mmCIF file of C-alpha atoms and ligand atoms in Angstrom:
data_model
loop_
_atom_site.group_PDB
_atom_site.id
_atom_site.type_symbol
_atom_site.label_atom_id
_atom_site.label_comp_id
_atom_site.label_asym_id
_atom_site.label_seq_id
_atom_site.Cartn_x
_atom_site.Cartn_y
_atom_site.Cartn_z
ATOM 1 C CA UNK B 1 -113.925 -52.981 39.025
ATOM 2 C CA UNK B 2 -114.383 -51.495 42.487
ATOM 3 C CA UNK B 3 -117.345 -50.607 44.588
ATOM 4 C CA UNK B 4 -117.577 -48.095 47.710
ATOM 5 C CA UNK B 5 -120.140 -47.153 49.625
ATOM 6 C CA UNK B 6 -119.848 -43.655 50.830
ATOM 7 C CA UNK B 7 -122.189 -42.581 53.609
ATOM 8 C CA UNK B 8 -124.266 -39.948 53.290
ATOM 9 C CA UNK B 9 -126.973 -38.007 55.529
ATOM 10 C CA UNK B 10 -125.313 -39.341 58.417
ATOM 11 C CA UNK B 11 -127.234 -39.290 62.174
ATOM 12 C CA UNK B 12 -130.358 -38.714 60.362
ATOM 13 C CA UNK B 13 -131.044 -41.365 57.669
ATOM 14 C CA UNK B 14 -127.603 -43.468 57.198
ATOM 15 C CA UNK B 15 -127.516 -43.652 53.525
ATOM 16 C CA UNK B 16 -124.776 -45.696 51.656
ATOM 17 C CA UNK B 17 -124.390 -43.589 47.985
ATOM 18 C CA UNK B 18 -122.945 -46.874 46.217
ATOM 19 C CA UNK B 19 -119.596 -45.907 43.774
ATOM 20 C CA UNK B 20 -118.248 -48.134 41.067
ATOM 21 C CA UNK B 21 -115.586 -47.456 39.070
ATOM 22 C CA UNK B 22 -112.235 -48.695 37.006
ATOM 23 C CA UNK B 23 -109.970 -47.032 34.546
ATOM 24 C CA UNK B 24 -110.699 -43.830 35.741
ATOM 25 C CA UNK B 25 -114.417 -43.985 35.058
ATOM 26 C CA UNK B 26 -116.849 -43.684 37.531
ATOM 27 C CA UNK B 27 -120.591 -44.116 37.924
ATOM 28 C CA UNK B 28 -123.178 -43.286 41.268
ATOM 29 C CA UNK B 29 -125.847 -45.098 42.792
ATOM 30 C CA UNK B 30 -128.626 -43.071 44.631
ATOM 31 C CA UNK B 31 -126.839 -39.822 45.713
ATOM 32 C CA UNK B 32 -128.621 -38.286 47.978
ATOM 33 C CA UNK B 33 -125.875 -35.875 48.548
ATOM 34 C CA UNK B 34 -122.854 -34.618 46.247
ATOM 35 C CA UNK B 35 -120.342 -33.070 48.235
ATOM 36 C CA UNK B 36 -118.323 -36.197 49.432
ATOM 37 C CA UNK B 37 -119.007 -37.856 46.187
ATOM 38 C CA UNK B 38 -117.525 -35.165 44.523
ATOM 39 C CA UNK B 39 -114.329 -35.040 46.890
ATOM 40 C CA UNK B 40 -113.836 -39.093 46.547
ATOM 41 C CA UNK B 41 -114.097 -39.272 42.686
ATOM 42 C CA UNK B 42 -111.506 -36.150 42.723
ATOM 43 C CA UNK B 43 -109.239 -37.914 45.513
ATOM 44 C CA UNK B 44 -109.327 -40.951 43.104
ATOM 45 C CA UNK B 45 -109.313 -39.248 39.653
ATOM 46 C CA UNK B 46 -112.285 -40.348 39.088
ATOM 47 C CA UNK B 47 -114.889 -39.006 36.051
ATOM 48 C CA UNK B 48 -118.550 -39.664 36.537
ATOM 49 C CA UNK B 49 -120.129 -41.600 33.552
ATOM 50 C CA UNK B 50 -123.501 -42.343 35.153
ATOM 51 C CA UNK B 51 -125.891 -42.105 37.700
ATOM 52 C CA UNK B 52 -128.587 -45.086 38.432
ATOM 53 C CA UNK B 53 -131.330 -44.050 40.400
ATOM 54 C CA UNK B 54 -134.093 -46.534 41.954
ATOM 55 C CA UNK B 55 -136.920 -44.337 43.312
ATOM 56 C CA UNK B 56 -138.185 -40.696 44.127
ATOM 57 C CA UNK B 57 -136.725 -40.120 47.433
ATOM 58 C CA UNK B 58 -134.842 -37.235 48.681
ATOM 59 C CA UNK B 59 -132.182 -38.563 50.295
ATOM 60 C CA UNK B 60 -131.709 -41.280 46.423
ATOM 61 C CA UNK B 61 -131.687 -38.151 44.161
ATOM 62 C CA UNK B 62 -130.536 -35.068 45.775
ATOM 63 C CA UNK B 63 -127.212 -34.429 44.997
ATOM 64 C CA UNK B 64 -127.942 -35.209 41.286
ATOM 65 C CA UNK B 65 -127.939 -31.372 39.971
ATOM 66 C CA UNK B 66 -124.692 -30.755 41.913
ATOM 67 C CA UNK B 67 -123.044 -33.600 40.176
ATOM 68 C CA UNK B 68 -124.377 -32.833 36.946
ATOM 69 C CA UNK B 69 -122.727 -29.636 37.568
ATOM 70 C CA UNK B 70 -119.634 -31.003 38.064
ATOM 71 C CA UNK B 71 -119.888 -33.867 35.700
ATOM 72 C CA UNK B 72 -121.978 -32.212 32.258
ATOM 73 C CA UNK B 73 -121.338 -35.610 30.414
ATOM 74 C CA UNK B 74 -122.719 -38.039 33.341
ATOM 75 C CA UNK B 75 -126.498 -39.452 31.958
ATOM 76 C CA UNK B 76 -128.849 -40.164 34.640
ATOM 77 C CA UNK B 77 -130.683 -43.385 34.403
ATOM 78 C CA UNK B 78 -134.320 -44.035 36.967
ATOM 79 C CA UNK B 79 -137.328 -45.933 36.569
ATOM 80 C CA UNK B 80 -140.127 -44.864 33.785
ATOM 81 C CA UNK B 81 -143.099 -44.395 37.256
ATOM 82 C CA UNK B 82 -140.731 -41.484 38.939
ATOM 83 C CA UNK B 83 -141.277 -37.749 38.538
ATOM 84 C CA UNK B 84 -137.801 -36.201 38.408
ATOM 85 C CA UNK B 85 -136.289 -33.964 35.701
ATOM 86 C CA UNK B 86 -133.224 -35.130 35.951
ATOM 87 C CA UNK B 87 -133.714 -38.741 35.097
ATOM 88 C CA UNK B 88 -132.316 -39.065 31.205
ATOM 89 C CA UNK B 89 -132.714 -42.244 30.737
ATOM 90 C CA UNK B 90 -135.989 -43.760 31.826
ATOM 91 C CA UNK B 91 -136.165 -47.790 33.009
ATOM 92 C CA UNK B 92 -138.604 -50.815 33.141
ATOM 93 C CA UNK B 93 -138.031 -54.273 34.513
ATOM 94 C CA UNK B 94 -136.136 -56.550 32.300
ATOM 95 C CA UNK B 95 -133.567 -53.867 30.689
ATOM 96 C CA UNK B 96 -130.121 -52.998 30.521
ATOM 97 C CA UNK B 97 -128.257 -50.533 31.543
ATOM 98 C CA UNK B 98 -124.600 -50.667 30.127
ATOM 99 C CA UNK B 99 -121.686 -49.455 32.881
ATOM 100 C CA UNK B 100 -118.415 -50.918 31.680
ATOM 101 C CA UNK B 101 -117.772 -53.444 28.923
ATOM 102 C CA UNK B 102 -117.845 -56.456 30.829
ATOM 103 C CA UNK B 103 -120.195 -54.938 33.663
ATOM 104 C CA UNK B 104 -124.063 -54.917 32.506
ATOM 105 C CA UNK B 105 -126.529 -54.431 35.386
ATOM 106 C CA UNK B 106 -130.461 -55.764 34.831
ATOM 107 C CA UNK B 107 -133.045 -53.780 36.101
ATOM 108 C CA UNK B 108 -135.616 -55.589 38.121
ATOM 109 C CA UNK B 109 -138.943 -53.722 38.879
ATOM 110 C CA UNK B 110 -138.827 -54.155 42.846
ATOM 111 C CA UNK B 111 -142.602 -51.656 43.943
ATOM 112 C CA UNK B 112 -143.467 -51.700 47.297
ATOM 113 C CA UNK B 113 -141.688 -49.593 49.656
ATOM 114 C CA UNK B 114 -142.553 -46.951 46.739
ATOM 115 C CA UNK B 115 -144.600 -47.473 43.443
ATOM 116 C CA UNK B 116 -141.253 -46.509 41.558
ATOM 117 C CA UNK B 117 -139.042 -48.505 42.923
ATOM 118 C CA UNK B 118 -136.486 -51.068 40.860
ATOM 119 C CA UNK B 119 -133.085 -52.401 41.569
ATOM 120 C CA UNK B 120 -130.227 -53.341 39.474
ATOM 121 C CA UNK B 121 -128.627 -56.925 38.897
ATOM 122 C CA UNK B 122 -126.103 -58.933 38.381
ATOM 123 C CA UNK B 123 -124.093 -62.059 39.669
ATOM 124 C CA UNK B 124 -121.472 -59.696 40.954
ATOM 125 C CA UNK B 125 -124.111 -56.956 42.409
ATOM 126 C CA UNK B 126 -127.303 -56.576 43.651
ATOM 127 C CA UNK B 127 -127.990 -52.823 44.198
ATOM 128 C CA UNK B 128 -132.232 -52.793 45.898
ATOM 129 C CA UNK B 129 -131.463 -49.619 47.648
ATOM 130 C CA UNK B 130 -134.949 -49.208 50.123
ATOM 131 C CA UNK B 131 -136.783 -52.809 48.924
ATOM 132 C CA UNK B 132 -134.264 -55.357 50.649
ATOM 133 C CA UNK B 133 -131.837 -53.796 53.676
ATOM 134 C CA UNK B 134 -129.206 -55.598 55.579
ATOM 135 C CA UNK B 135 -131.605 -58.072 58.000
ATOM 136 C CA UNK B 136 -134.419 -56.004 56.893
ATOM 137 C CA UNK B 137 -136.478 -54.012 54.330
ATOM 138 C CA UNK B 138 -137.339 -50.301 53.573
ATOM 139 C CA UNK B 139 -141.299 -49.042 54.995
ATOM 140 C CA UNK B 140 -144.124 -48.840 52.750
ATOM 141 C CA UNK B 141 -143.970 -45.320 51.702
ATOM 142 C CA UNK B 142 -146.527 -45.473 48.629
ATOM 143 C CA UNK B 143 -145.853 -49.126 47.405
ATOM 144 C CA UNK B 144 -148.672 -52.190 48.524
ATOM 145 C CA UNK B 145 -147.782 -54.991 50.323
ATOM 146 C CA UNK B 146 -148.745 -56.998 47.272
ATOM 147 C CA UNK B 147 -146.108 -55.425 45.530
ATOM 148 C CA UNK B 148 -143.584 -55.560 48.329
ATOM 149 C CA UNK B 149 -144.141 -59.224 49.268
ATOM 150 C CA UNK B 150 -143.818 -60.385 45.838
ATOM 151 C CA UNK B 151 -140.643 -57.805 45.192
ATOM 152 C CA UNK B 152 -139.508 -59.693 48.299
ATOM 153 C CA UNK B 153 -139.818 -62.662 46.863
ATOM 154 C CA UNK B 154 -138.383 -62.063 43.456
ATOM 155 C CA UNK B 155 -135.089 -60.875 45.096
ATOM 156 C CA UNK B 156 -134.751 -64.218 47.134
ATOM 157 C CA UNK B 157 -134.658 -66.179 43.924
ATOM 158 C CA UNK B 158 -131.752 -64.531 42.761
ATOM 159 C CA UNK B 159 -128.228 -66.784 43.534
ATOM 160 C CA UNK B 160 -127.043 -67.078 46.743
ATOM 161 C CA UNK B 161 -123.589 -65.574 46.248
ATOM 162 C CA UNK B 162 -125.151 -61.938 45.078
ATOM 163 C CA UNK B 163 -122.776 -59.439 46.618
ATOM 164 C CA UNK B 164 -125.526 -57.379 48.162
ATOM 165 C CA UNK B 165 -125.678 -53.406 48.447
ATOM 166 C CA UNK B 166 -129.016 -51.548 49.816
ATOM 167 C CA UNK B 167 -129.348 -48.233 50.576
ATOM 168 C CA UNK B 168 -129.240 -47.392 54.211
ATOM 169 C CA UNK B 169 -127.253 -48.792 57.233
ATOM 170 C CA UNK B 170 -129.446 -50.050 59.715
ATOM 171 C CA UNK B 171 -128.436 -53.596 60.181
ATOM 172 C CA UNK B 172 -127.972 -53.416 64.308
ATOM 173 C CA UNK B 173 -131.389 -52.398 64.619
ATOM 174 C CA UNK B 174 -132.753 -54.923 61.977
ATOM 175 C CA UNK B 175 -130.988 -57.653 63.470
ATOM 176 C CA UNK B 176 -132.383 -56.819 67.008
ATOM 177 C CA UNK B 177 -136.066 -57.333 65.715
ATOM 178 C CA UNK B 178 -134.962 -60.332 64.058
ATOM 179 C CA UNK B 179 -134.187 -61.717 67.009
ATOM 180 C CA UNK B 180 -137.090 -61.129 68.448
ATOM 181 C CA UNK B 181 -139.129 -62.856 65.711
ATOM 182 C CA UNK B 182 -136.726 -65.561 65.012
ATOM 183 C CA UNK B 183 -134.566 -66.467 68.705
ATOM 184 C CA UNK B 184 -134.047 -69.634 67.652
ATOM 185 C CA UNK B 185 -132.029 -68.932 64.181
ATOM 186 C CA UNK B 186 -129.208 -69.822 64.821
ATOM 187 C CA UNK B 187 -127.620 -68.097 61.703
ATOM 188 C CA UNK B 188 -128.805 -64.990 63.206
ATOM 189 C CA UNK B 189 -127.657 -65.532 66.513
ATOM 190 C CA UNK B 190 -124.271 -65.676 64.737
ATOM 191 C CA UNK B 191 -124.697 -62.653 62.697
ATOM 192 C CA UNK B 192 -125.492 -60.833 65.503
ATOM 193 C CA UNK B 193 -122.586 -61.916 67.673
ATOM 194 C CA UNK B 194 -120.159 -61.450 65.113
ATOM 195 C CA UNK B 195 -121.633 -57.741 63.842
ATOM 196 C CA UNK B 196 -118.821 -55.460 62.851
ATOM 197 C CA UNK B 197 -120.788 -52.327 60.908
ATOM 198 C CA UNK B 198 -118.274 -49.104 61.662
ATOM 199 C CA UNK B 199 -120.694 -46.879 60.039
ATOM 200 C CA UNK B 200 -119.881 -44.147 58.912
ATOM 201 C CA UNK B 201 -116.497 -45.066 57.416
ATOM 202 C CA UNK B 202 -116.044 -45.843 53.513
ATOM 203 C CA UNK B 203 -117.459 -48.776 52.757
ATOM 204 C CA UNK B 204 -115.080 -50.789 50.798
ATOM 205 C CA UNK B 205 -117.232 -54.726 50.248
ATOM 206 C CA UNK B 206 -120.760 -55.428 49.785
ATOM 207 C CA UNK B 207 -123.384 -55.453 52.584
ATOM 208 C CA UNK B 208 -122.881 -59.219 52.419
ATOM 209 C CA UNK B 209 -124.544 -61.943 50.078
ATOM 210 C CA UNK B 210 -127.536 -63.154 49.541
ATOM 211 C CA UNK B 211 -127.137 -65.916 51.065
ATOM 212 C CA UNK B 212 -127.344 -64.195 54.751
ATOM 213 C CA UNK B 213 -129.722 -62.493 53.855
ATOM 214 C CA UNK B 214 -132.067 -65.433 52.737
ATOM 215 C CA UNK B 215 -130.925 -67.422 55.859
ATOM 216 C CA UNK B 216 -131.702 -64.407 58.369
ATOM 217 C CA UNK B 217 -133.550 -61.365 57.471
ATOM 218 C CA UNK B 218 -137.255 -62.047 58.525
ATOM 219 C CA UNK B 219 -138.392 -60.114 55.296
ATOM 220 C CA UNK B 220 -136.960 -62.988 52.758
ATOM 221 C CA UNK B 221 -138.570 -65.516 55.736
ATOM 222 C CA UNK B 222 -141.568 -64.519 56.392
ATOM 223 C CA UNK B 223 -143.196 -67.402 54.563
ATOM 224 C CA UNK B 224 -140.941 -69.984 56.567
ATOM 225 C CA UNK B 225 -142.621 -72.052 59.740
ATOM 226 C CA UNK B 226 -140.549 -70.644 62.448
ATOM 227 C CA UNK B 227 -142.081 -67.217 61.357
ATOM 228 C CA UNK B 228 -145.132 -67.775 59.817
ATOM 229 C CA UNK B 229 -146.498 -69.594 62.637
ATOM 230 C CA UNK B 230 -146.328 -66.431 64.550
ATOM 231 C CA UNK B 231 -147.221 -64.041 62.273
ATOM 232 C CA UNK B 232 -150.941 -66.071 61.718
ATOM 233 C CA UNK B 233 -151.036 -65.688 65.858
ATOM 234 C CA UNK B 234 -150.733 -61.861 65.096
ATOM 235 C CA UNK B 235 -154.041 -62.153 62.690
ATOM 236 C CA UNK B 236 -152.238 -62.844 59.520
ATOM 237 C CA UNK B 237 -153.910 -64.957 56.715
ATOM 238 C CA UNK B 238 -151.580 -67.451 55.260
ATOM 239 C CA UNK B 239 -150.681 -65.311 51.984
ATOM 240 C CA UNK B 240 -147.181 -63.323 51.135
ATOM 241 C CA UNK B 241 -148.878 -60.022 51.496
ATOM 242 C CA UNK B 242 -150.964 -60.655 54.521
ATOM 243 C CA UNK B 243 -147.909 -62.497 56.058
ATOM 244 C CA UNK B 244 -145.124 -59.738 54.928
ATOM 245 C CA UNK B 245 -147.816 -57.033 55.886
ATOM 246 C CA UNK B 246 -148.315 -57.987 59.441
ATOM 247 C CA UNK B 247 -144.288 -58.503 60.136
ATOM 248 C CA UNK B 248 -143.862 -55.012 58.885
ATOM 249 C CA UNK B 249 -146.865 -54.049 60.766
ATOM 250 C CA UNK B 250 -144.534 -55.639 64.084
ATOM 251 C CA UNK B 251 -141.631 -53.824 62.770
ATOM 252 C CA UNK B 252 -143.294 -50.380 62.517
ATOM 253 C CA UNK B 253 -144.463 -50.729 66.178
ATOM 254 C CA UNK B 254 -140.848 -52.230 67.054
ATOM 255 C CA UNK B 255 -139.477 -49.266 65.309
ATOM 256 C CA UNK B 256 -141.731 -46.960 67.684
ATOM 257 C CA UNK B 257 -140.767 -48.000 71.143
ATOM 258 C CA UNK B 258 -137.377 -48.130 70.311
HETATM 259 ZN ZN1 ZN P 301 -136.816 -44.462 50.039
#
C-alpha cells in the first residue's frame, strides 16, 4: 500500500489531502478540494473506494460532492458529532473502519481543536489531521482545552514508530516557536537544522514518526520540566489543560506578530 499527500488550498491554508491506495483502489483523507485528487487517481488509474473525514471544516470536506460525482460508489465515513450530509457512515472512538484486507484503521475520538474531531490509527498510520501537526497542533476552533490536552495526550501514548500524517503543512513555523519555548532541545535544534519541507510538491512519506514528534513538538511536551517550568511563569496551574492552554495561548500571540 501507498500513501501521498497531495496539497491542497495552497498559499492560503497548506492542506495535505492524504491518498492511499493499492491494486487500483483508492481511498481520500480530508479533501478539501477535488480537482487534483481527481487528476492523480486518473494519472494512476486509480478508483475511489472511500473517503475518511475527521471534522467539519471547509477546507477537510469540500471537495467531497465533486468526488462523489466522479466516484458514485465511494462511501464517506466522519465522526457521529459533525453536521454534514455527505458523511455515510457515521464514527465513534474505538471503531473500525475497513480500507483494504490487511489495512484496518481505528478511530480515536481526538475533540479539542473542534468538538468533532477524531483521527484514524494504526501501527503503519496515524492520520490526526488538525489535533496533532508537524511540531505543533491545530487552534481551538470549538473544542476545550480539556479535551485538547487530554486528545494530546492520548496520541503520545501511541508507539513511537507511528508513521505520522496531519493535515496542514506548517512545520517551519511550528518549529520556530518551538524553539523559542524549548532552545535547549537539542532534538529540535536538529530538526530544525536539517528541515527539508518542499511544500507544495506530492508528498510521497509520512510527516515523520511519532517519535519526533514526542521528542520535539511542545504540544506532546508541555507537561515536561524544561516547558512546564515556563509555562507556570506565564500563570499556568500545574494541570494538562491549564498547562496546554497557556502554550497555545503563547502560540496564538506568536502566531500574531509573525
Ligand atoms: Zn480544522
Amino acid at each position: 500500500m501507498t500513501i501521498t499527500g497531495i496539497p491542497a488550498l495552497v498559499g492560503s491554508y497548506d492542506n495535505y489531502i492524504w491518498v492511499l491506495y493499492q491494486n487500483q483502489e483508492a481511498w481520500v483523507v480530508d479533501p478539501g478540494e477535488s480537482q487534483q485528487v481527481i487528476a492523480f487517481l486518473k494519472q494512476q488509474n486509480l478508483t475511489l473506494q472511500g473517503i475518511l473525514v475527521t471534522h467539519h471544516h471547509f477546507d477537510h470536506v469540500d471537495g467531497i460532492p465533486a468526488l462523489k460525482q466522479a466516484y458514485p460508489k465511494a462511501t464517506v465515513y466522519g465522526p457521529q458529532k459533525t453536521d454534514n450530509a455527505s458523511i455515510q457512515v457515521r464514527l465513534k472512538g474505538g471503531e473500525t473502519v475497513p480500507i483494504f484486507n490487511d489495512f484496518i484503521l481505528t478511530v480515536l475520538d481526538t475533540p479539542g481543536h473542534t468538538p468533532d474531531h477524531i483521527s484514524y490509527y494504526n501501527e503503519q498510520a496515524l492520520f490526526c489531521a488538525d489535533t496533532l501537526f508537524s511540531a505543533g497542533c491545530g487552534r481551538l476552533l470549538g473544542g476545550t482545552v480539556e479535551a485538547f490536552s487530554q486528545s494530546l495526550l492520548t496520541l503520545r501514548e501511541l508507539p513511537d514508530e507511528t508513521p505520522f500524517y496531519c493535515a496542514h503543512e506548517y512545520t517551519e513555523d511550528n518549529l520556530k516557536f518551538a524553539i523559542q519555548v524549548e532552545p535547549d532541545n537539542l532534538e529540535l535544534q536538529q530538526r530544525f537544522a536539517n528541515l527539508n519541507v518542499n511544500y507544495p510538491t506530492i508528498k510521497t512519506t509520512a510527516l515523520g514518526t511519532l517519535k519526533i514528534e514526542k521528542e520535539t513538538n511542545p504540544f506532546l511536551r508541555f507537561d515536561r520540566p524544561s516547558i512546564k517550568e515556563q509555562l507556570l511563569k506565564r500563570g499556568a496551574q500545574d494541570t494538562p489543560a491549564s498547562l496546554f492552554k497557556t502554550l497555545r495561548d503563547w502560540k496564538d500571540q506568536y502566531d500574531r506578530q509573525n
